[in-house]
Coordinates of C-alpha atoms and ligand atoms in Angstrom, one line a residue:
M1 CA -19.4 10.0 30.6
K2 CA -18.7 6.9 32.8
I3 CA -17.3 4.1 30.7
K4 CA -17.7 0.3 31.2
A5 CA -14.6 -1.0 29.6
P6 CA -13.4 -4.6 29.0
T7 CA -9.9 -3.6 29.9
Q8 CA -7.9 -2.5 32.9
H9 CA -5.7 -0.2 30.8
K10 CA -6.2 3.2 32.6
K11 CA -4.6 5.3 29.9
L12 CA -6.8 3.7 27.2
I13 CA -9.9 4.3 29.2
Q14 CA -9.0 7.9 29.9
W15 CA -8.3 8.5 26.3
V16 CA -11.7 7.1 25.2
Q17 CA -13.3 9.2 27.9
E18 CA -11.5 12.3 26.6
M19 CA -12.5 11.7 23.0
A20 CA -16.1 11.0 24.0
R21 CA -16.2 14.3 26.0
M22 CA -15.2 16.0 22.8
T23 CA -17.5 14.2 20.3
R24 CA -20.5 13.6 22.6
P25 CA -21.7 10.2 21.2
E26 CA -25.0 8.7 22.4
K27 CA -23.2 5.5 23.4
I28 CA -19.9 3.8 23.4
V29 CA -19.4 0.2 22.1
W30 CA -16.1 -1.7 22.6
I31 CA -15.5 -4.0 19.7
D32 CA -14.8 -7.6 20.8
G33 CA -14.4 -9.1 17.3
S34 CA -17.1 -11.8 17.8
E35 CA -19.3 -13.2 15.0
E36 CA -22.4 -12.1 16.8
E37 CA -21.1 -8.6 17.0
K38 CA -20.4 -8.7 13.3
K39 CA -23.9 -9.8 12.4
K40 CA -25.4 -7.2 14.6
L41 CA -23.4 -4.4 13.0
E42 CA -24.1 -5.6 9.5
E43 CA -27.8 -5.7 10.3
E44 CA -27.7 -2.2 11.7
A45 CA -25.8 -0.9 8.7
V46 CA -28.3 -2.5 6.3
Q47 CA -31.2 -0.9 8.2
S48 CA -29.6 2.6 8.0
G49 CA -28.6 2.2 4.4
E50 CA -24.9 2.4 5.1
L51 CA -24.5 -1.1 3.5
V52 CA -26.5 -3.1 1.0
R53 CA -26.6 -6.8 1.5
L54 CA -25.5 -8.4 -1.8
N55 CA -27.1 -11.6 -3.3
P56 CA -26.5 -14.2 -0.6
K57 CA -26.5 -17.1 -3.2
K58 CA -24.1 -15.5 -5.6
L59 CA -22.0 -13.4 -3.2
P60 CA -22.5 -14.9 0.3
G61 CA -21.5 -12.6 3.2
C62 CA -20.8 -9.7 0.8
F63 CA -21.9 -6.1 1.2
Y64 CA -22.0 -3.0 -0.9
H65 CA -21.2 0.5 0.1
R66 CA -21.2 3.9 -1.6
S67 CA -19.1 6.7 -0.2
D68 CA -19.9 10.3 -0.6
P69 CA -19.1 11.3 -4.2
S70 CA -16.6 13.9 -2.9
D71 CA -14.9 11.3 -0.8
V72 CA -13.6 8.5 -3.0
A73 CA -9.8 8.6 -2.7
R74 CA -7.0 9.5 -0.3
S75 CA -6.9 13.3 0.3
E76 CA -3.2 13.9 0.0
N77 CA -3.6 17.7 0.1
L78 CA -5.4 17.4 3.5
T79 CA -3.0 15.0 5.0
Y80 CA -0.4 16.4 7.4
I81 CA 2.6 15.4 9.4
C82 CA 2.4 17.4 12.7
T83 CA 5.8 17.5 14.3
Q84 CA 7.1 20.2 16.7
H85 CA 9.6 21.3 14.1
K86 CA 8.5 21.8 10.5
S87 CA 11.9 20.7 9.2
D88 CA 11.2 17.2 10.7
A89 CA 8.3 16.6 8.2
G90 CA 10.6 17.5 5.3
P91 CA 9.9 19.1 2.0
T92 CA 7.7 16.2 0.6
N93 CA 5.0 16.4 3.4
N94 CA 2.4 18.9 4.3
W95 CA 3.1 20.2 7.8
M96 CA 1.1 21.7 10.6
S97 CA 2.1 22.5 14.2
P98 CA 0.6 20.0 16.6
K99 CA -1.1 22.9 18.5
E100 CA -2.7 24.3 15.4
A101 CA -3.7 20.8 14.2
Y102 CA -5.4 19.8 17.4
K103 CA -7.2 23.1 17.6
R104 CA -8.5 22.9 14.0
A105 CA -9.6 19.2 14.3
R106 CA -11.1 19.6 17.8
K107 CA -13.4 22.3 16.3
I108 CA -14.7 19.8 13.7
F109 CA -14.8 16.8 16.1
S110 CA -16.7 18.8 18.8
G111 CA -20.2 17.3 19.2
S112 CA -19.8 15.5 15.9
M113 CA -21.0 12.2 17.3
K114 CA -24.2 13.5 18.8
G115 CA -26.9 10.8 18.3
R116 CA -24.3 8.4 17.0
T117 CA -22.4 5.4 18.5
L118 CA -18.7 5.7 19.2
Y119 CA -17.0 2.4 18.5
V120 CA -13.6 1.5 20.1
I121 CA -11.7 -1.0 17.9
P122 CA -8.5 -2.5 19.5
F123 CA -6.5 -3.9 16.6
S124 CA -3.1 -5.5 15.9
M125 CA -1.0 -4.8 12.9
G126 CA 0.8 -8.1 12.5
P127 CA 0.1 -11.4 14.3
V128 CA -1.2 -10.7 17.9
G129 CA 1.8 -10.9 20.2
S130 CA 4.6 -10.9 17.6
S131 CA 7.6 -8.7 18.3
F132 CA 7.1 -7.4 14.8
S133 CA 3.6 -6.3 15.5
K134 CA 2.1 -3.0 16.9
V135 CA -1.2 -2.4 18.6
G136 CA -3.5 0.4 17.7
V137 CA -6.9 1.5 19.0
E138 CA -9.3 3.2 16.6
I139 CA -12.2 5.2 17.7
T140 CA -14.8 5.8 14.9
D141 CA -18.5 6.5 14.4
S142 CA -18.7 4.5 11.2
I143 CA -19.9 0.9 11.1
Y144 CA -18.3 0.7 7.6
V145 CA -15.0 1.4 9.2
V146 CA -15.5 -1.2 11.9
L147 CA -16.4 -3.9 9.4
N148 CA -13.5 -3.0 7.1
M149 CA -11.0 -2.9 10.0
R150 CA -12.3 -6.4 11.0
I151 CA -11.2 -7.6 7.6
M152 CA -8.0 -5.6 7.2
T153 CA -6.5 -6.1 10.7
R154 CA -6.8 -8.5 13.7
I155 CA -9.3 -6.9 16.1
G156 CA -11.1 -7.4 19.4
Q157 CA -10.6 -8.9 22.8
P158 CA -7.3 -10.9 22.1
V159 CA -5.7 -7.5 21.2
L160 CA -6.9 -5.9 24.5
D161 CA -5.6 -8.9 26.3
Q162 CA -2.2 -8.5 24.6
L163 CA -2.2 -4.8 25.5
G164 CA -2.7 -5.6 29.2
S165 CA -2.9 -2.8 31.7
D166 CA -0.1 -0.6 30.4
G167 CA 1.0 -1.7 26.9
S168 CA 1.7 1.1 24.4
F169 CA -0.6 1.7 21.4
T170 CA -1.2 4.1 18.6
K171 CA -4.2 6.4 19.3
C172 CA -6.3 6.5 16.2
M173 CA -9.1 8.9 16.3
H174 CA -11.6 8.9 13.4
G175 CA -14.9 10.6 12.9
K176 CA -17.0 11.2 9.8
A177 CA -18.4 14.6 11.0
D178 CA -20.4 16.0 8.1
L179 CA -18.1 14.5 5.4
N180 CA -17.7 18.0 4.0
I181 CA -14.4 18.4 2.3
G182 CA -13.9 21.7 4.0
H183 CA -14.1 19.9 7.3
R184 CA -11.7 17.1 6.4
L185 CA -8.2 16.7 8.0
I186 CA -5.9 13.6 8.2
L187 CA -3.4 14.5 10.9
H188 CA -0.4 12.4 12.1
F189 CA 1.4 13.2 15.3
P190 CA 4.4 10.8 15.1
E191 CA 6.0 12.2 18.2
E192 CA 2.9 11.4 20.2
N193 CA 2.0 8.1 18.4
T194 CA -1.3 9.6 17.5
I195 CA -3.6 10.0 14.4
W196 CA -6.6 12.2 14.1
S197 CA -8.7 11.8 10.9
V198 CA -12.0 13.7 10.5
G199 CA -14.4 14.4 7.7
S200 CA -13.8 11.4 5.4
G201 CA -15.2 7.8 5.3
Y202 CA -12.9 6.7 2.5
G203 CA -10.5 3.7 3.1
G204 CA -7.1 5.3 3.0
N205 CA -8.3 8.2 5.1
A206 CA -10.5 6.3 7.6
L207 CA -9.1 2.8 8.0
L208 CA -6.3 4.2 10.2
G209 CA -4.4 0.9 10.5
K210 CA -3.4 1.0 6.8
K211 CA -1.6 4.0 5.4
C212 CA -1.8 6.2 8.5
L213 CA -0.4 3.7 11.1
A214 CA 1.3 1.0 9.1
L215 CA 3.2 3.5 6.9
R216 CA 3.3 7.1 8.2
I217 CA 3.5 6.4 11.9
A218 CA 5.3 3.1 11.5
S219 CA 8.0 4.5 9.2
Y220 CA 8.8 7.0 12.0
L221 CA 8.8 4.3 14.7
G222 CA 10.9 2.1 12.4
K223 CA 13.6 4.8 12.1
R224 CA 13.6 5.2 15.9
E225 CA 13.6 1.4 16.6
E226 CA 15.8 0.3 13.7
W227 CA 13.3 -1.5 11.5
M228 CA 11.5 -0.5 8.2
A229 CA 7.9 0.1 7.3
E230 CA 7.6 0.0 3.5
H231 CA 4.9 0.3 0.8
M232 CA 5.7 -3.2 -0.5
L233 CA 4.1 -6.4 -1.5
I234 CA 5.6 -9.6 -0.3
L235 CA 5.5 -12.8 -2.3
G236 CA 7.1 -16.3 -2.0
I237 CA 8.4 -17.9 -5.2
E238 CA 8.5 -21.7 -4.9
K239 CA 11.2 -22.9 -7.2
P240 CA 11.3 -26.2 -9.1
N241 CA 13.5 -27.7 -6.3
G242 CA 10.8 -27.0 -3.7
Q243 CA 12.6 -24.1 -2.0
I244 CA 10.6 -20.9 -1.4
Q245 CA 12.4 -17.6 -1.7
Y246 CA 10.7 -14.3 -0.7
V247 CA 10.7 -11.0 -2.5
A248 CA 9.5 -7.6 -1.4
A249 CA 8.5 -5.1 -4.0
A250 CA 7.6 -1.4 -4.0
F251 CA 5.7 0.3 -6.8
P252 CA 3.8 3.5 -6.8
S253 CA 0.0 3.2 -6.4
A254 CA -1.8 1.8 -9.5
C255 CA 1.3 -0.1 -10.9
G256 CA -0.2 -3.6 -10.2
K257 CA 1.1 -4.5 -6.8
T258 CA -1.9 -6.6 -6.0
N259 CA -1.6 -8.4 -9.3
L260 CA 2.1 -9.2 -8.8
A261 CA 1.5 -10.3 -5.2
M262 CA -0.9 -13.1 -6.3
L263 CA 0.5 -13.8 -9.7
V264 CA -0.4 -17.1 -11.4
P265 CA 2.6 -18.7 -13.2
P266 CA 2.2 -19.0 -17.0
E267 CA 1.7 -22.6 -18.2
G268 CA 5.4 -23.2 -19.1
M269 CA 6.7 -21.9 -15.8
K270 CA 4.1 -24.0 -13.9
K271 CA 5.3 -27.1 -15.7
K272 CA 8.9 -26.2 -14.8
G273 CA 7.7 -26.4 -11.1
Y274 CA 7.1 -22.8 -10.1
R275 CA 4.4 -21.7 -7.7
I276 CA 3.6 -18.4 -6.0
W277 CA 2.7 -17.8 -2.4
T278 CA 1.1 -14.5 -1.4
V279 CA 2.2 -12.9 1.9
G280 CA 1.0 -9.3 1.3
D281 CA -0.1 -6.9 -1.4
D282 CA 0.6 -3.5 0.0
I283 CA 2.7 -3.1 3.1
A284 CA 5.8 -4.8 4.5
W285 CA 7.3 -4.4 8.0
M286 CA 10.9 -5.6 7.9
R287 CA 13.4 -6.3 10.7
I288 CA 16.9 -7.6 11.0
D289 CA 16.5 -11.0 12.7
T290 CA 19.0 -13.1 14.7
D291 CA 20.5 -14.6 11.5
G292 CA 21.5 -11.1 10.3
G293 CA 19.1 -11.2 7.4
L294 CA 16.1 -9.1 6.7
W295 CA 12.7 -10.6 7.6
A296 CA 9.3 -9.2 6.7
I297 CA 5.7 -9.5 7.9
N298 CA 2.6 -8.2 6.2
P299 CA 1.0 -6.2 9.0
E300 CA -2.4 -6.5 7.4
A301 CA -5.0 -9.3 7.3
G302 CA -6.9 -8.3 4.2
F303 CA -6.8 -6.8 0.7
F304 CA -8.1 -3.3 0.0
G305 CA -7.8 -3.7 -3.7
V306 CA -8.8 -1.6 -6.7
A307 CA -11.7 -3.3 -8.5
P308 CA -11.6 -1.9 -12.1
G309 CA -9.5 -4.1 -14.3
T310 CA -9.7 -7.0 -11.9
N311 CA -10.8 -10.1 -13.8
S312 CA -9.9 -13.8 -14.2
K313 CA -7.2 -13.0 -16.7
S314 CA -5.5 -10.1 -15.0
N315 CA -5.8 -11.5 -11.5
P316 CA -7.5 -14.9 -11.1
N317 CA -6.6 -15.2 -7.4
A318 CA -8.1 -11.9 -6.6
V319 CA -11.3 -12.9 -8.3
L320 CA -11.4 -16.1 -6.3
S321 CA -10.6 -14.1 -3.1
I322 CA -13.6 -11.8 -3.4
Q323 CA -16.5 -14.2 -3.9
K324 CA -17.6 -14.2 -0.3
N325 CA -17.3 -12.1 2.9
T326 CA -16.2 -9.1 0.9
I327 CA -17.2 -5.4 1.1
Y328 CA -17.4 -3.7 -2.3
T329 CA -17.1 0.1 -2.3
N330 CA -18.2 2.4 -5.2
V331 CA -18.5 -0.3 -7.8
A332 CA -21.7 -0.6 -9.9
L333 CA -24.7 -2.5 -8.4
K334 CA -26.6 -4.9 -10.7
P335 CA -30.3 -5.6 -10.4
D336 CA -29.6 -9.2 -9.3
G337 CA -27.7 -7.9 -6.2
T338 CA -24.3 -8.6 -7.6
V339 CA -21.6 -6.1 -8.6
W340 CA -19.8 -4.9 -11.7
W341 CA -16.9 -2.7 -12.7
E342 CA -15.1 -1.7 -15.9
G343 CA -12.9 -4.7 -16.8
A344 CA -14.8 -7.2 -14.8
D345 CA -15.5 -10.8 -15.9
G346 CA -18.6 -11.5 -18.0
E347 CA -21.0 -9.4 -20.0
I348 CA -21.3 -5.7 -19.5
P349 CA -24.7 -5.4 -17.7
E350 CA -27.6 -3.9 -19.7
E351 CA -28.5 -1.8 -16.6
A352 CA -27.2 -1.1 -13.2
L353 CA -26.9 1.6 -10.6
D354 CA -23.6 3.4 -10.9
W355 CA -21.2 4.3 -8.0
R356 CA -23.2 7.4 -7.2
G357 CA -26.5 5.4 -7.2
K358 CA -27.7 6.7 -10.5
P359 CA -29.3 4.5 -13.2
W360 CA -26.5 3.5 -15.6
K361 CA -26.3 1.6 -18.9
P362 CA -23.6 1.1 -21.5
G363 CA -23.1 4.0 -23.8
L364 CA -24.0 6.8 -21.4
V365 CA -21.9 9.9 -21.8
D366 CA -21.4 13.0 -19.7
E367 CA -21.9 16.6 -20.9
A368 CA -18.5 16.6 -22.5
G369 CA -19.3 13.4 -24.4
N370 CA -17.0 11.2 -22.3
P371 CA -18.2 7.7 -21.4
L372 CA -19.8 7.6 -18.0
R373 CA -18.3 4.8 -15.9
G374 CA -20.4 2.4 -13.9
A375 CA -17.8 2.0 -11.2
H376 CA -15.5 4.7 -9.8
P377 CA -11.9 4.2 -11.1
N378 CA -10.8 4.0 -7.5
S379 CA -13.6 1.6 -6.4
R380 CA -12.5 -1.1 -4.1
F381 CA -13.0 -4.6 -2.6
T382 CA -12.1 -5.4 1.0
A383 CA -11.5 -9.1 1.4
P384 CA -9.8 -11.4 4.0
I385 CA -6.3 -12.5 2.8
S386 CA -7.3 -16.0 4.2
Q387 CA -9.6 -16.3 1.2
C388 CA -6.7 -16.0 -1.3
P389 CA -6.0 -19.4 -3.0
S390 CA -2.2 -18.5 -3.0
I391 CA -2.0 -17.5 0.6
S392 CA 1.4 -18.2 2.2
F393 CA 1.5 -20.7 5.1
R394 CA 3.7 -18.3 6.9
L395 CA 1.2 -15.4 7.3
E396 CA 0.7 -16.0 11.0
Q397 CA 4.4 -16.7 11.6
H398 CA 5.7 -14.1 14.2
H399 CA 9.0 -13.6 12.4
G400 CA 7.5 -13.5 8.9
V401 CA 9.6 -14.5 5.9
P402 CA 13.3 -14.0 5.0
I403 CA 13.7 -11.5 2.1
S404 CA 16.1 -12.5 -0.7
A405 CA 15.4 -9.6 -3.0
I406 CA 13.9 -6.1 -3.0
L407 CA 12.3 -4.8 -6.2
F408 CA 11.6 -1.2 -7.0
G409 CA 9.7 -0.1 -10.1
G410 CA 7.5 2.4 -11.8
R411 CA 5.9 3.2 -15.1
R412 CA 8.5 4.3 -17.6
A413 CA 7.5 4.3 -21.2
R414 CA 11.0 4.6 -22.6
L415 CA 13.8 4.9 -20.1
A416 CA 14.1 2.0 -17.7
P417 CA 15.0 -1.5 -18.8
L418 CA 12.7 -4.5 -18.0
V419 CA 15.0 -5.4 -15.1
M420 CA 18.4 -4.4 -13.7
E421 CA 20.3 -5.3 -10.6
S422 CA 22.0 -2.7 -8.4
F423 CA 25.8 -2.9 -8.0
D424 CA 25.4 -3.0 -4.2
W425 CA 23.1 -2.0 -1.3
N426 CA 23.7 1.8 -1.5
H427 CA 23.3 1.8 -5.3
G428 CA 20.0 -0.2 -4.7
V429 CA 18.9 2.5 -2.3
Y430 CA 19.6 5.0 -5.0
L431 CA 17.5 3.1 -7.5
G432 CA 14.7 3.2 -4.9
A433 CA 15.1 6.8 -4.1
T434 CA 14.9 7.8 -7.8
V435 CA 11.8 5.7 -8.6
A436 CA 9.4 7.6 -10.8
S437 CA 6.2 6.9 -12.6
E438 CA 4.7 8.5 -15.6
K439 CA 1.1 9.6 -15.5
T440 CA -1.4 7.5 -17.4
A441 CA -4.5 8.8 -19.1
A442 CA -6.5 7.5 -16.0
A443 CA -4.7 9.9 -13.6
E444 CA -5.1 13.6 -13.3
G445 CA -2.4 15.8 -14.9
V446 CA -0.5 15.6 -18.2
V447 CA 0.0 12.2 -19.7
G448 CA 3.6 11.2 -19.6
E449 CA 4.5 13.7 -16.8
V450 CA 7.0 12.1 -14.5
R451 CA 6.3 12.0 -10.8
R452 CA 9.2 11.0 -8.5
D453 CA 8.0 8.6 -5.8
P454 CA 11.0 7.5 -3.7
M455 CA 10.5 3.8 -2.7
A456 CA 6.8 4.5 -3.6
M457 CA 6.6 6.2 -0.2
L458 CA 6.1 9.8 -1.3
P459 CA 2.6 10.1 0.2
F460 CA 3.4 7.7 3.1
C461 CA 6.7 8.7 4.7
G462 CA 6.0 10.1 8.2
Y463 CA 9.2 12.1 8.5
H464 CA 11.9 13.9 6.5
M465 CA 12.6 12.0 3.3
G466 CA 16.4 12.8 3.5
D467 CA 16.5 11.1 7.0
Y468 CA 14.5 8.2 5.5
F469 CA 17.2 7.6 2.8
K470 CA 19.8 7.7 5.6
H471 CA 17.9 5.1 7.5
W472 CA 17.9 2.9 4.4
M473 CA 21.7 3.3 4.1
D474 CA 22.2 2.6 7.8
M475 CA 20.0 -0.6 7.7
G476 CA 22.3 -1.8 4.9
K477 CA 25.3 -1.4 7.2
K478 CA 23.6 -3.3 10.0
L479 CA 22.5 -6.2 7.7
E480 CA 24.9 -9.1 7.7
K481 CA 23.0 -10.7 4.9
Q482 CA 21.8 -8.0 2.6
P483 CA 19.0 -8.8 0.1
R484 CA 19.9 -7.9 -3.4
I485 CA 18.1 -4.8 -4.9
F486 CA 16.6 -4.6 -8.4
H487 CA 14.7 -2.2 -10.5
V488 CA 11.9 -3.4 -12.8
N489 CA 9.8 -1.8 -15.5
W490 CA 6.8 -3.8 -16.8
F491 CA 5.6 -0.7 -18.8
R492 CA 8.2 0.0 -21.5
Q493 CA 6.7 0.9 -24.9
D494 CA 7.9 0.8 -28.4
K495 CA 7.9 3.9 -30.8
D496 CA 4.2 3.4 -31.5
G497 CA 3.2 3.3 -27.8
Q498 CA 2.7 -0.4 -27.7
Y499 CA 3.7 -2.2 -24.6
L500 CA 6.8 -4.4 -25.2
W501 CA 6.3 -6.8 -22.3
P502 CA 3.0 -8.7 -21.7
G503 CA 3.2 -8.3 -17.9
F504 CA 0.9 -10.0 -15.4
G505 CA 1.8 -13.7 -14.9
E506 CA 4.6 -13.4 -17.4
N507 CA 6.5 -11.2 -14.9
L508 CA 7.5 -14.5 -13.2
R509 CA 10.1 -14.9 -16.0
V510 CA 11.8 -11.8 -14.7
L511 CA 11.5 -13.0 -11.1
E512 CA 13.2 -16.2 -12.2
W513 CA 16.2 -14.1 -13.4
V514 CA 16.2 -12.2 -10.1
L515 CA 16.3 -15.4 -8.0
N516 CA 19.0 -16.8 -10.3
R517 CA 21.1 -13.6 -9.7
C518 CA 20.5 -13.9 -5.9
E519 CA 22.1 -17.4 -6.1
D520 CA 24.8 -16.3 -8.5
K521 CA 23.6 -18.8 -11.0
V522 CA 23.7 -16.5 -14.0
A523 CA 26.2 -13.9 -15.2
A524 CA 25.0 -10.4 -16.1
V525 CA 26.1 -7.5 -18.3
K526 CA 27.7 -4.6 -16.4
T527 CA 26.3 -1.3 -17.8
S528 CA 26.6 2.2 -16.5
I529 CA 23.2 2.0 -14.8
G530 CA 23.4 -1.5 -13.3
Y531 CA 23.7 -5.2 -14.1
L532 CA 21.4 -6.2 -16.9
P533 CA 20.4 -9.7 -18.1
N534 CA 21.9 -11.4 -21.0
P535 CA 18.8 -11.9 -23.2
K536 CA 19.3 -15.6 -23.2
D537 CA 18.9 -15.8 -19.5
I538 CA 15.3 -14.6 -19.5
D539 CA 13.2 -17.6 -20.3
T540 CA 10.8 -16.6 -23.1
T541 CA 9.6 -20.1 -24.0
G542 CA 6.0 -20.0 -25.1
L543 CA 5.9 -16.3 -25.2
S544 CA 5.3 -14.6 -28.6
L545 CA 7.2 -11.3 -28.1
P546 CA 7.4 -8.9 -31.1
K547 CA 10.7 -9.3 -33.0
G548 CA 13.5 -7.4 -31.3
A549 CA 11.3 -6.7 -28.3
L550 CA 13.5 -8.3 -25.7
H551 CA 16.5 -6.5 -27.1
E552 CA 14.7 -3.2 -26.9
L553 CA 13.4 -4.0 -23.4
L554 CA 17.0 -4.4 -22.2
S555 CA 18.5 -1.5 -24.1
V556 CA 20.0 1.5 -22.4
N557 CA 19.9 4.9 -24.0
I558 CA 22.9 6.9 -22.6
Q559 CA 21.5 10.3 -23.8
D560 CA 18.2 9.6 -22.0
W561 CA 20.0 8.5 -18.9
R562 CA 22.2 11.6 -18.8
A563 CA 19.0 13.7 -18.8
E564 CA 17.6 11.4 -16.1
Q565 CA 20.6 11.8 -13.9
E566 CA 20.3 15.6 -14.2
E567 CA 16.7 15.2 -13.0
H568 CA 17.9 13.2 -10.0
E569 CA 20.3 15.9 -9.1
K570 CA 17.6 18.6 -9.3
Y571 CA 15.2 16.4 -7.3
F572 CA 17.8 15.7 -4.5
K573 CA 18.5 19.4 -4.0
Q574 CA 15.3 19.9 -2.1
F575 CA 16.5 17.6 0.7
G576 CA 19.4 20.0 1.5
N577 CA 21.9 18.8 4.0
R578 CA 19.6 16.0 5.2
L579 CA 20.3 14.1 2.0
P580 CA 23.0 11.5 3.1
T581 CA 26.4 12.0 1.5
E582 CA 26.2 8.4 0.3
M583 CA 23.3 9.4 -1.9
W584 CA 25.2 12.3 -3.5
R585 CA 28.1 9.9 -4.0
E586 CA 25.8 7.5 -5.9
C587 CA 24.4 10.3 -8.0
H588 CA 27.9 11.5 -9.0
S589 CA 29.1 8.0 -9.7
L590 CA 26.2 7.5 -12.1
K591 CA 27.2 10.8 -13.9
R592 CA 30.8 9.6 -14.1
R593 CA 29.8 6.2 -15.5
L594 CA 27.5 7.8 -18.1
G595 CA 30.5 9.8 -19.3
Ligands
OXD601 C1 -3.4 2.0 -1.9 C2 -2.6 3.1 -2.5 O1 -4.6 2.2 -1.8 O2 -1.4 2.9 -2.5 O3 -2.9 1.0 -1.6 O4 -3.1 4.2 -2.8
MN602 MN1 -0.8 1.1 -1.6

């Protein structure tokens, strides 16, 4: 197939030709990123039923999409790291040899775009032209993917211009094929800077800039090029003195990263003079800059957030961000052309179409008697970050923002205190490496079961996790100004299973302590697990905590921690001799301190 391309980049044109020979599309369209192009694609997708135009008065510029019911979440079991040597993928990743991977995927891709259009999307993760940024080119046969990538990344001609005739880029090959789960593979070739994803139209599997490039491939590149790609939100905290300090925070999926990233200060804190600025809600790329400190950008340009539970109380800024130019996926569709999900603002609709397109009303139950949900629990909104009322003015800055503190956290009902500070960088890395979250009733598996999720990167680290820990330790050595590292737990419960901490906007009270520690403004209590706050240093003005709650939130049960430390030891064994000795040292020091 002869290609008319808006670029002189020979390797790019050759690659597109090669992929077209394999998939046999009817035509090839290069995405330029223009408004006219967007309108045309929306129209086409509405005509084919891929998108539904939502009520233009109530939700202007918004669209609705249903994915295949078997294709509503990331497919971790079908996600592979394809390195020459199995050992380089490590024990926490699925591995396939590149040869086998290409062979299997090629079979599925072959002829799969017959009668369809192949779109070529040049995109930049990070501001176009920044030395922090990376260029990718995604090939796809899905208009839904094109329109989502348009929101989530910077796309089109400016990116091709940036790439020039020989710039390097990540090859991102995507095709829906027949959406059959048996024909689904999400393959990463870090050694070739290439991704092949076939058989899924779901965000995390199909918007290849996000988890596939910005985390799995980028973490590998970061190790090679001495920077870090992390599953972290970034937020700026403007203090009463007008200074803004930036914090990056990693939590496993479904622990409220989006909520924290755009938190609204509670009344008292607002009065004190606090304000929050959102830089990113999911991914941080961090480099050591010329000042010897750690600087971060958000490589994305949009939010791909979970809809259920999002309302004006839990996340007012998210609600304001998704009133226009938003794509809603797998939520419930109301007769007036608006959308709804469990935990949305307003009345529960009397009738709607559910995420599978079936008539739905409150009170419906399945065969087992469980309530039928209108929206899928993993239903999503895709919205431009520029629409967020708390958007940081530094979003387009090529060097991003300087990071003062790094936070790790998970859901721990009993064990971890509300907040603690590490003794130093290596101990902080240890806190990150031992992050765990307990399953909630919403997730599959046994309630309370602990899943270790180092740095919240378990499904996203593109290489051996032991080498990744080593990279963290090495970055600490290279940093002249190390951010302080903390562990937080918003989810601690009392004996009766009631949450002890109100969470949401009130979390700013904990962030205030974190910043005070960064500036050595408050002392802390040295315990065997880290530095903990003196209760008086957490501002609880205007908060009606149950009696004794703060004391309990900051208590350390030595017996429980001894058991926890033993679990760390067991967990670390799987990494063999690729676990850095510094990590064992931290593990043994904890044991010694616990007595
Ligand atoms: C996400 C995730 O979608 O972490 O951001 O699963
Ligand atoms: Mn995420």
